[in-house]
Amino acid sequence: MEKNQLDKMASDGLGESKYGVKQLLAAVYVIIILGVFPLIYHDYYFDIMSFKYTFYYITTLIFIILFLIISIAQGNIKWRLLFDFSKKKMRLSIPEVSLLAFALIAIISTVQSDFKYEAFWGNEGRYTGCFLLLLYCISLILVSKSFKMKRWILTLFLLSGMLVCLFGITDFFKMDILNFKVKMEPGQYDIFASTIGNVNSYTSYVALVMAISAVMFSSEKIFWKAFLYYICMIVSFFAILMGVSDNAYLALGTLFGFLPLYLFKSRFGVRRYVLILTSFTGVIYGMDIINKLFADKVMKIDGILQTLLGFSKLEYIVLLMVILSGLVYTIGYFTRNKNDELGHIWQIIWLVFVLSIIAAVVFALYDVNVSKHVERYGGLSAYLQFSDDWGTHRGYNWRIGVENYSRLSAIHKIFGYGPDTYGILTHFNNYTDMVMKYGEVYDSAHNEYLQYFITMGPLSLLSYMVFIISSGVRMVKRSKGDICVIAVLFAVVCYAVQAVVNISVPIVAPIMFILLAIGLAGTRDI
């Protein structure tokens, strides 16, 4: 190894002699967050969020403190963190810079808040105050700098995820095998699932499991490994549907919509995509059979799933997909000696198709909400037309959130009202109206991006979006064919899309941030 390479390893704190202990520490921390954290609970659902939050921040603080102690003991703490004046270049990547900007804005937002204590701890919301956001940022950077990406960590994540999914499936069948719902009000039985809690959070977590298992299956050529990934994928399909939460379909649409952009570079990838799509239609059909045979023993189905199961030609769609899958695999068998690569033409064609779908949806939204051509879209208008009742009252929640933001002072419009203080705003401005109209109190915007915009200002939203997008770009460009990095990328994208209608909670968000951290770790040069 050349001297300049050795110098680089030493300067970055990544040399094996100095890096091994921190790498081990990061590995232990990642194992806890991805493998143990999803499964733990204390008093069932009654304290599930506060307990997981406490477990997470204590574990993360221990990790950060030990990491700093080891760094000081090794003598490789670098004060010139952001800029190397000798080489006139940034030491940090764009994702790291944007994440640090997000953390800095969170601090400023807290300092200028009228409710500093609540903004710091997030105790009037979902605990996602400045304190927790800083833990997300610091732990992500430390893990991305020290963890060594290996397939085993995703295997562990999927193993833990299967336990969560299977428990969630038993909840759908009203089995309650761990007695989570014994002391609950009957009217709340269907609101919670597995060891995650609220069904929206549950499907958000399952989306991560689904994306990783599907991507790993899509590229695995060793039969027994592909079979295991396939089983994980099928279980996650059933689990996300049985969560009976419409936000799941944003994640599903994202997976099926963007997966061809990765797979359609080869015939093998096309075959696997068709098989994945066929398997999903089979799962839908299976759900239809289950709902008919065990109607009195399963949760009530509504929303999009009810529409899918009520489609009269569902069995013909499944049959068509099975025939198509058999056809592409037959063609694959007879062309197995040909070059498997397809180039980029089919990826480009699919990209045009996806962009056309997105453009059509945008037009439909404009046509329904601005031009008022509601009648053109039949039953779809219920999903396209925004009103206070839209999205289980999300339309109302978003409207009052924007109205509250418009009333803020100039400084609060720049840096928000304070991290996780959305509930304080609605309490003072909308409490009577919320209770009288829907009998509900909103302490979150039910939209992560709108939540950041209102509580921390537009700069926080911009820095967060730059962080997510630049992280994705970095993983695409520097994955070097590592399927684990690509799997993490799809998991993060699925999470990011469904976050448009969901809440960031310290049950799922810590898992997403650590997955993103190990994905970025897989892009390091060394």
Coordinates of C-alpha atoms in Angstrom, one line a residue, residues 8-493:
K8 CA -5.4 8.9 4.3
M9 CA -6.6 6.0 6.4
A10 CA -4.9 7.4 9.4
S11 CA -6.2 10.9 8.9
D12 CA -9.8 9.6 8.5
G13 CA -9.5 7.4 11.5
L14 CA -10.2 4.4 9.4
G15 CA -6.9 2.4 9.6
E16 CA -7.4 -1.1 10.9
S17 CA -5.3 -0.5 14.0
K18 CA -7.4 2.5 15.0
Y19 CA -10.6 1.5 13.3
G20 CA -11.3 -2.0 14.5
V21 CA -12.6 -1.1 18.0
K22 CA -14.9 1.6 16.6
Q23 CA -16.1 -0.7 13.9
L24 CA -17.0 -3.3 16.4
L25 CA -18.8 -0.7 18.6
A26 CA -20.8 0.5 15.6
A27 CA -21.6 -3.1 14.6
V28 CA -23.0 -3.8 18.1
Y29 CA -25.0 -0.5 18.0
V30 CA -26.5 -1.3 14.6
I31 CA -27.4 -4.9 15.7
I32 CA -29.3 -3.4 18.7
I33 CA -31.2 -0.9 16.6
L34 CA -32.0 -3.1 13.6
G35 CA -32.3 -6.4 15.4
V36 CA -33.5 -5.8 18.9
F37 CA -35.2 -2.4 18.9
P38 CA -38.2 -3.4 16.7
L39 CA -39.1 -6.3 19.1
I40 CA -38.8 -4.7 22.5
Y41 CA -41.7 -3.5 24.6
H42 CA -42.6 -3.0 28.3
D43 CA -46.3 -2.5 29.1
Y44 CA -47.6 -3.6 25.8
Y45 CA -49.1 -0.7 23.8
F46 CA -49.7 1.5 26.8
D47 CA -46.2 2.9 26.9
I48 CA -44.7 1.5 23.7
M49 CA -43.6 4.9 22.2
S50 CA -42.2 6.3 25.4
F51 CA -40.4 3.0 26.2
K52 CA -38.9 2.7 22.7
Y53 CA -37.9 6.3 22.8
T54 CA -36.2 5.9 26.2
F55 CA -34.4 2.7 25.0
Y56 CA -33.3 4.4 21.8
Y57 CA -31.9 7.6 23.4
I58 CA -30.1 5.7 26.2
T59 CA -28.6 3.2 23.8
T60 CA -27.5 6.0 21.4
L61 CA -26.0 8.2 24.1
I62 CA -24.0 5.2 25.3
F63 CA -22.8 4.6 21.7
I64 CA -21.8 8.2 21.1
I65 CA -20.0 8.5 24.5
L66 CA -18.1 5.3 24.0
F67 CA -17.2 6.3 20.4
L68 CA -15.8 9.7 21.6
I69 CA -13.8 8.0 24.5
I70 CA -12.3 5.5 22.0
S71 CA -11.5 8.3 19.6
I72 CA -9.8 10.4 22.3
A73 CA -7.9 7.4 23.6
Q74 CA -6.7 6.7 20.0
G75 CA -5.7 10.3 19.5
N76 CA -7.6 10.6 16.2
I77 CA -10.1 13.4 17.0
K78 CA -9.8 15.9 14.1
W79 CA -10.5 19.6 14.8
R80 CA -10.5 20.5 11.1
L81 CA -13.7 18.6 10.6
L82 CA -15.3 20.5 7.8
F83 CA -12.5 21.8 5.7
D84 CA -9.0 20.6 4.8
F85 CA -7.1 23.9 4.2
S86 CA -4.0 22.1 2.9
K87 CA -6.0 20.4 0.1
K88 CA -8.7 23.1 -0.2
K89 CA -11.6 20.6 -0.1
M90 CA -14.5 19.6 2.1
R91 CA -13.9 16.7 4.4
L92 CA -17.6 15.9 4.6
S93 CA -19.9 14.7 1.9
I94 CA -23.0 16.6 0.7
P95 CA -25.3 14.3 2.7
E96 CA -23.3 15.0 5.9
V97 CA -23.2 18.7 5.3
S98 CA -26.9 18.9 4.7
L99 CA -27.6 16.7 7.7
L100 CA -25.4 19.0 9.9
A101 CA -27.3 22.0 8.5
F102 CA -30.5 20.3 9.5
A103 CA -29.2 19.7 13.0
L104 CA -28.0 23.4 13.3
I105 CA -31.4 24.6 12.2
A106 CA -33.1 22.4 14.8
I107 CA -30.9 24.0 17.5
I108 CA -31.7 27.6 16.2
S109 CA -35.4 26.7 16.0
T110 CA -35.4 25.5 19.6
V111 CA -33.5 28.5 20.9
Q112 CA -36.0 31.0 19.2
S113 CA -39.1 29.0 20.2
D114 CA -41.6 30.4 22.6
F115 CA -41.6 26.9 24.2
K116 CA -38.0 26.0 24.5
Y117 CA -38.3 23.1 26.9
E118 CA -41.0 21.4 24.8
A119 CA -39.1 22.1 21.6
F120 CA -36.0 20.5 23.0
W121 CA -37.7 17.3 24.3
G122 CA -40.7 17.1 22.0
N123 CA -42.8 16.0 25.0
E124 CA -45.9 17.8 23.7
G125 CA -45.7 15.8 20.5
R126 CA -44.1 12.5 19.5
Y127 CA -40.8 13.1 21.3
T128 CA -39.2 14.2 18.1
G129 CA -37.7 17.4 19.6
C130 CA -34.3 18.9 19.1
F131 CA -32.7 16.3 21.4
L132 CA -33.9 13.3 19.4
L133 CA -33.1 15.0 16.0
L134 CA -29.5 15.6 17.2
L135 CA -29.2 11.9 18.2
Y136 CA -30.4 10.9 14.7
C137 CA -27.8 13.2 13.1
I138 CA -24.8 12.3 15.3
S139 CA -25.4 8.6 15.3
L140 CA -25.9 8.5 11.5
I141 CA -22.6 10.3 10.8
L142 CA -20.7 8.1 13.3
V143 CA -22.1 4.9 11.9
S144 CA -21.6 5.9 8.3
K145 CA -18.0 6.7 9.1
S146 CA -17.2 3.5 11.0
F147 CA -19.5 0.7 10.1
K148 CA -18.5 -1.8 7.5
M149 CA -21.4 -2.8 5.3
K150 CA -22.0 -6.6 5.2
R151 CA -24.9 -8.7 4.1
W152 CA -25.3 -10.3 7.5
I153 CA -26.7 -7.1 9.0
L154 CA -29.6 -7.0 6.5
T155 CA -30.2 -10.7 7.2
L156 CA -30.5 -9.9 10.8
F157 CA -32.8 -7.0 10.0
L158 CA -35.0 -9.3 7.9
L159 CA -35.1 -12.0 10.7
S160 CA -36.2 -9.4 13.2
G161 CA -38.6 -8.0 10.6
M162 CA -40.2 -11.5 10.0
L163 CA -41.0 -11.8 13.7
V164 CA -42.7 -8.4 13.7
C165 CA -44.6 -9.2 10.5
L166 CA -45.8 -12.6 11.7
F167 CA -47.0 -11.1 14.9
G168 CA -48.8 -8.4 12.9
I169 CA -50.4 -11.1 10.8
T170 CA -51.7 -12.8 13.9
D171 CA -53.2 -9.5 15.0
F172 CA -55.1 -9.3 11.7
F173 CA -56.6 -12.7 12.6
K174 CA -57.5 -11.3 16.1
M175 CA -55.4 -13.9 17.8
D176 CA -53.4 -11.5 20.2
I177 CA -51.0 -14.3 21.0
L178 CA -48.9 -12.1 23.4
N179 CA -51.9 -10.5 25.1
F180 CA -51.1 -7.0 24.0
K181 CA -54.8 -6.1 23.7
V182 CA -56.3 -7.7 26.9
K183 CA -56.6 -4.4 28.8
M184 CA -57.4 -2.2 25.7
E185 CA -60.8 -0.7 24.8
P186 CA -62.4 -2.9 22.1
G187 CA -62.7 0.1 19.8
Q188 CA -58.9 0.4 19.7
Y189 CA -58.1 -3.2 18.8
D190 CA -57.7 -2.5 15.1
I191 CA -55.6 0.6 15.6
F192 CA -52.5 -1.1 16.8
A193 CA -50.4 -4.0 15.4
S194 CA -47.4 -6.1 16.4
T195 CA -44.6 -4.7 18.5
I196 CA -44.6 -1.4 16.6
G197 CA -47.9 0.2 17.7
N198 CA -50.1 2.3 15.6
V199 CA -50.9 0.6 12.3
N200 CA -49.6 3.6 10.3
S201 CA -46.2 3.2 12.0
Y202 CA -46.4 -0.6 11.6
T203 CA -46.9 -0.4 7.8
S204 CA -44.1 2.2 7.7
Y205 CA -41.8 -0.3 9.3
V206 CA -43.0 -3.2 7.2
A207 CA -42.4 -1.1 4.1
L208 CA -38.7 -1.1 5.0
V209 CA -38.7 -4.9 5.4
M210 CA -40.6 -5.4 2.2
A211 CA -38.3 -3.2 0.1
I212 CA -35.1 -4.9 1.4
S213 CA -36.4 -8.4 1.0
A214 CA -37.8 -7.7 -2.5
V215 CA -34.6 -6.1 -3.8
M216 CA -32.4 -8.8 -2.3
F217 CA -34.6 -11.4 -3.9
S218 CA -34.6 -9.6 -7.2
S219 CA -30.8 -10.0 -7.7
E220 CA -30.0 -13.2 -5.8
K221 CA -28.9 -16.1 -8.1
I222 CA -28.1 -18.7 -5.5
F223 CA -31.4 -20.7 -5.2
W224 CA -31.6 -21.3 -1.5
K225 CA -30.8 -17.7 -0.7
A226 CA -33.3 -16.4 -3.3
F227 CA -35.9 -18.8 -1.8
L228 CA -35.4 -17.4 1.7
Y229 CA -35.6 -13.8 0.4
Y230 CA -38.7 -14.7 -1.5
I231 CA -40.4 -16.1 1.6
C232 CA -39.5 -12.9 3.5
M233 CA -41.0 -10.8 0.6
I234 CA -44.2 -12.8 0.6
V235 CA -44.6 -12.5 4.3
S236 CA -44.0 -8.8 4.2
F237 CA -46.6 -8.4 1.4
F238 CA -49.2 -10.1 3.5
A239 CA -48.1 -8.1 6.6
I240 CA -48.3 -4.7 4.9
L241 CA -51.7 -5.5 3.5
M242 CA -53.0 -6.8 6.8
G243 CA -52.0 -3.6 8.5
V244 CA -55.0 -2.2 6.7
S245 CA -53.5 1.3 6.3
D246 CA -53.7 3.2 3.0
N247 CA -50.3 4.7 3.5
A248 CA -49.0 1.2 2.7
Y249 CA -50.0 1.7 -1.0
L250 CA -47.6 4.6 -1.4
A251 CA -44.8 2.4 -0.4
L252 CA -46.0 -0.5 -2.6
G253 CA -46.4 1.9 -5.6
T254 CA -42.9 3.3 -5.0
L255 CA -41.4 -0.2 -4.9
F256 CA -43.2 -1.5 -8.0
G257 CA -42.8 1.9 -9.8
F258 CA -39.0 2.3 -9.3
L259 CA -37.7 -1.2 -9.1
P260 CA -37.6 -1.6 -12.9
L261 CA -35.2 1.4 -13.0
Y262 CA -32.7 -1.0 -11.4
L263 CA -33.8 -4.3 -12.7
F264 CA -34.5 -3.6 -16.4
K265 CA -30.8 -3.6 -17.3
S266 CA -30.8 -7.4 -17.7
R267 CA -33.1 -10.2 -18.8
F268 CA -32.6 -11.8 -15.4
G269 CA -33.9 -8.6 -13.7
V270 CA -37.0 -8.4 -16.0
R271 CA -37.9 -12.0 -15.1
R272 CA -37.5 -11.4 -11.4
Y273 CA -39.6 -8.2 -11.6
V274 CA -42.4 -10.0 -13.4
L275 CA -42.2 -12.8 -10.7
I276 CA -42.4 -10.3 -7.9
L277 CA -45.4 -8.5 -9.5
T278 CA -47.1 -11.9 -10.1
S279 CA -46.5 -12.9 -6.5
F280 CA -48.0 -9.7 -5.2
T281 CA -51.2 -10.2 -7.3
G282 CA -51.3 -13.7 -5.8
V283 CA -51.1 -12.3 -2.3
I284 CA -54.0 -9.9 -3.1
Y285 CA -56.0 -13.0 -4.3
G286 CA -55.0 -14.8 -1.1
M287 CA -56.2 -11.9 0.9
D288 CA -59.5 -12.1 -1.0
I289 CA -59.9 -15.8 -0.1
I290 CA -59.0 -15.2 3.5
N291 CA -61.5 -12.4 3.8
K292 CA -64.3 -14.6 2.5
L293 CA -63.5 -17.7 4.4
F294 CA -62.7 -16.0 7.8
A295 CA -64.8 -12.9 7.5
D296 CA -65.8 -13.1 11.2
K297 CA -62.3 -13.8 12.4
V298 CA -60.2 -11.1 10.7
M299 CA -60.0 -7.3 11.0
K300 CA -62.5 -5.3 9.0
I301 CA -61.1 -4.3 5.6
D302 CA -61.7 -0.9 4.1
G303 CA -60.0 1.7 1.9
I304 CA -57.9 0.7 -1.1
L305 CA -57.7 -2.9 0.0
Q306 CA -61.5 -3.2 0.0
T307 CA -61.5 -1.8 -3.5
L308 CA -58.9 -4.3 -4.7
L309 CA -60.6 -7.3 -3.1
G310 CA -64.0 -6.1 -4.5
F311 CA -62.7 -6.2 -8.1
S312 CA -64.7 -8.8 -10.0
K313 CA -62.0 -9.7 -12.4
L314 CA -59.3 -10.2 -9.8
E315 CA -58.8 -13.9 -10.5
Y316 CA -58.3 -13.2 -14.2
I317 CA -55.6 -10.6 -13.4
V318 CA -53.8 -13.2 -11.3
L319 CA -54.1 -15.8 -14.1
L320 CA -52.8 -13.4 -16.6
M321 CA -49.8 -12.5 -14.4
V322 CA -49.0 -16.3 -13.9
I323 CA -49.1 -16.8 -17.7
L324 CA -46.9 -13.8 -18.3
S325 CA -44.5 -15.0 -15.6
G326 CA -44.3 -18.5 -17.2
L327 CA -43.8 -16.9 -20.6
V328 CA -40.9 -14.7 -19.6
Y329 CA -39.2 -17.6 -17.7
T330 CA -39.7 -19.9 -20.7
I331 CA -38.1 -17.3 -23.0
G332 CA -35.4 -17.0 -20.5
Y333 CA -34.7 -20.7 -20.6
F334 CA -34.4 -20.8 -24.3
T335 CA -32.2 -17.7 -24.5
R336 CA -30.0 -18.5 -21.5
N337 CA -26.9 -18.6 -23.7
K338 CA -27.4 -15.1 -25.0
N339 CA -26.0 -12.0 -23.5
D340 CA -28.1 -11.2 -20.4
E341 CA -27.5 -7.4 -20.6
L342 CA -30.1 -5.2 -22.1
G343 CA -28.4 -1.9 -21.9
H344 CA -30.3 1.1 -20.6
I345 CA -33.0 1.3 -23.2
W346 CA -35.7 -0.5 -21.1
Q347 CA -34.8 1.5 -18.1
I348 CA -35.2 4.7 -20.0
I349 CA -38.6 3.5 -21.4
W350 CA -39.7 2.7 -17.9
L351 CA -38.6 6.1 -16.6
V352 CA -40.7 7.8 -19.3
F353 CA -43.6 5.6 -18.3
V354 CA -43.2 6.5 -14.6
L355 CA -42.9 10.2 -15.3
S356 CA -46.0 10.0 -17.5
I357 CA -47.9 8.4 -14.6
I358 CA -46.7 11.1 -12.2
A359 CA -47.7 13.8 -14.7
A360 CA -51.2 12.2 -15.1
V361 CA -51.7 12.1 -11.4
V362 CA -50.7 15.8 -11.1
F363 CA -53.0 16.7 -13.9
A364 CA -55.9 14.7 -12.3
L365 CA -55.3 16.5 -9.0
Y366 CA -55.4 19.8 -10.7
D367 CA -58.4 18.8 -12.8
V368 CA -60.4 17.8 -9.7
N369 CA -59.4 20.4 -7.2
V370 CA -58.9 23.5 -9.4
S371 CA -61.0 22.8 -12.5
K372 CA -63.6 21.0 -10.4
H373 CA -64.1 18.2 -12.9
V374 CA -64.9 15.7 -10.2
E375 CA -67.3 13.6 -12.1
R376 CA -64.7 12.5 -14.7
Y377 CA -62.9 10.2 -12.2
G378 CA -65.7 8.3 -10.6
G379 CA -64.7 6.4 -7.5
L380 CA -61.1 7.7 -7.8
S381 CA -62.3 11.2 -7.0
A382 CA -62.5 10.3 -3.3
Y383 CA -58.7 10.0 -3.4
L384 CA -58.1 12.9 -5.7
Q385 CA -60.4 15.6 -4.3
F386 CA -58.9 17.4 -1.2
S387 CA -61.3 18.4 1.5
D388 CA -61.3 18.4 5.3
D389 CA -62.3 14.7 5.3
W390 CA -59.6 13.6 2.9
G391 CA -57.2 11.0 4.1
T392 CA -58.9 10.3 7.4
H393 CA -59.1 14.0 8.2
R394 CA -55.6 14.7 7.0
G395 CA -57.0 17.4 4.7
Y396 CA -58.3 19.3 7.7
N397 CA -55.1 18.7 9.6
W398 CA -53.0 20.1 6.8
R399 CA -55.3 23.0 6.3
I400 CA -55.1 24.2 9.8
G401 CA -51.4 23.6 9.9
V402 CA -50.8 25.9 6.9
E403 CA -53.2 28.5 8.4
N404 CA -51.3 28.4 11.7
Y405 CA -48.0 28.8 9.9
S406 CA -49.3 31.9 8.0
R407 CA -50.1 33.6 11.4
L408 CA -46.6 33.1 12.8
S409 CA -44.2 36.0 13.3
A410 CA -41.4 36.6 10.8
I411 CA -38.7 34.8 12.8
H412 CA -41.0 31.8 13.4
K413 CA -41.8 31.6 9.7
I414 CA -38.1 31.3 9.0
F415 CA -37.2 28.9 11.8
G416 CA -40.6 27.5 12.7
Y417 CA -42.4 27.3 16.1
G418 CA -39.9 24.8 17.5
P419 CA -39.3 21.1 16.8
D420 CA -42.3 19.0 17.5
T421 CA -44.5 21.9 18.7
Y422 CA -47.2 21.3 16.2
G423 CA -49.5 20.1 19.0
I424 CA -49.0 23.4 20.9
L425 CA -50.0 25.4 17.9
T426 CA -53.2 23.4 17.3
H427 CA -54.0 23.4 21.0
F428 CA -54.0 27.2 21.2
N429 CA -55.5 27.9 17.8
N430 CA -57.8 25.0 16.9
Y431 CA -58.7 23.0 20.0
T432 CA -62.4 23.7 20.2
D433 CA -62.8 23.4 16.4
M434 CA -60.9 20.0 16.3
V435 CA -62.9 18.5 19.1
M436 CA -66.3 19.7 17.9
K437 CA -65.7 18.8 14.3
Y438 CA -64.0 15.4 14.6
G439 CA -63.5 14.7 18.3
E440 CA -59.8 14.5 17.7
V441 CA -56.7 16.5 18.8
Y442 CA -53.8 16.8 16.3
D443 CA -50.3 16.9 17.8
S444 CA -48.6 16.1 14.4
A445 CA -49.2 17.2 10.8
H446 CA -49.4 13.5 9.6
N447 CA -46.9 14.6 7.0
E448 CA -43.2 14.6 7.9
Y449 CA -42.3 17.3 5.4
L450 CA -45.2 19.7 6.4
Q451 CA -44.3 19.0 10.0
Y452 CA -40.7 20.1 9.5
F453 CA -41.8 23.1 7.5
I454 CA -44.2 24.4 10.2
T455 CA -42.2 23.5 13.3
M456 CA -38.7 24.2 12.0
G457 CA -39.1 26.4 9.0
P458 CA -38.5 26.1 5.2
L459 CA -34.7 25.9 5.6
S460 CA -35.0 22.8 7.7
L461 CA -37.3 21.2 5.1
L462 CA -34.8 22.1 2.4
S463 CA -31.8 20.7 4.2
Y464 CA -33.7 17.5 5.1
M465 CA -34.7 17.0 1.5
V466 CA -31.2 17.7 0.2
F467 CA -29.9 15.1 2.8
I468 CA -32.4 12.4 1.6
I469 CA -31.9 13.1 -2.1
S470 CA -28.1 13.5 -2.0
S471 CA -27.8 10.3 0.1
G472 CA -29.8 8.5 -2.6
V473 CA -27.7 9.9 -5.4
R474 CA -24.5 8.9 -3.5
M475 CA -25.7 5.4 -3.0
V476 CA -26.6 5.0 -6.7
K477 CA -23.3 6.4 -7.9
R478 CA -21.0 4.7 -5.4
S479 CA -22.7 1.4 -4.6
K480 CA -20.2 -0.4 -6.8
G481 CA -22.7 -3.1 -7.5
D482 CA -23.3 -3.8 -3.8
I483 CA -26.9 -5.1 -3.7
C484 CA -27.1 -4.3 0.0
V485 CA -26.6 -0.6 -0.6
I486 CA -29.3 -0.7 -3.3
A487 CA -31.7 -2.6 -1.0
V488 CA -31.2 0.1 1.7
L489 CA -31.8 2.8 -1.0
F490 CA -35.1 1.4 -1.9
A491 CA -36.1 1.0 1.7
V492 CA -35.3 4.7 2.4
V493 CA -37.2 5.8 -0.8

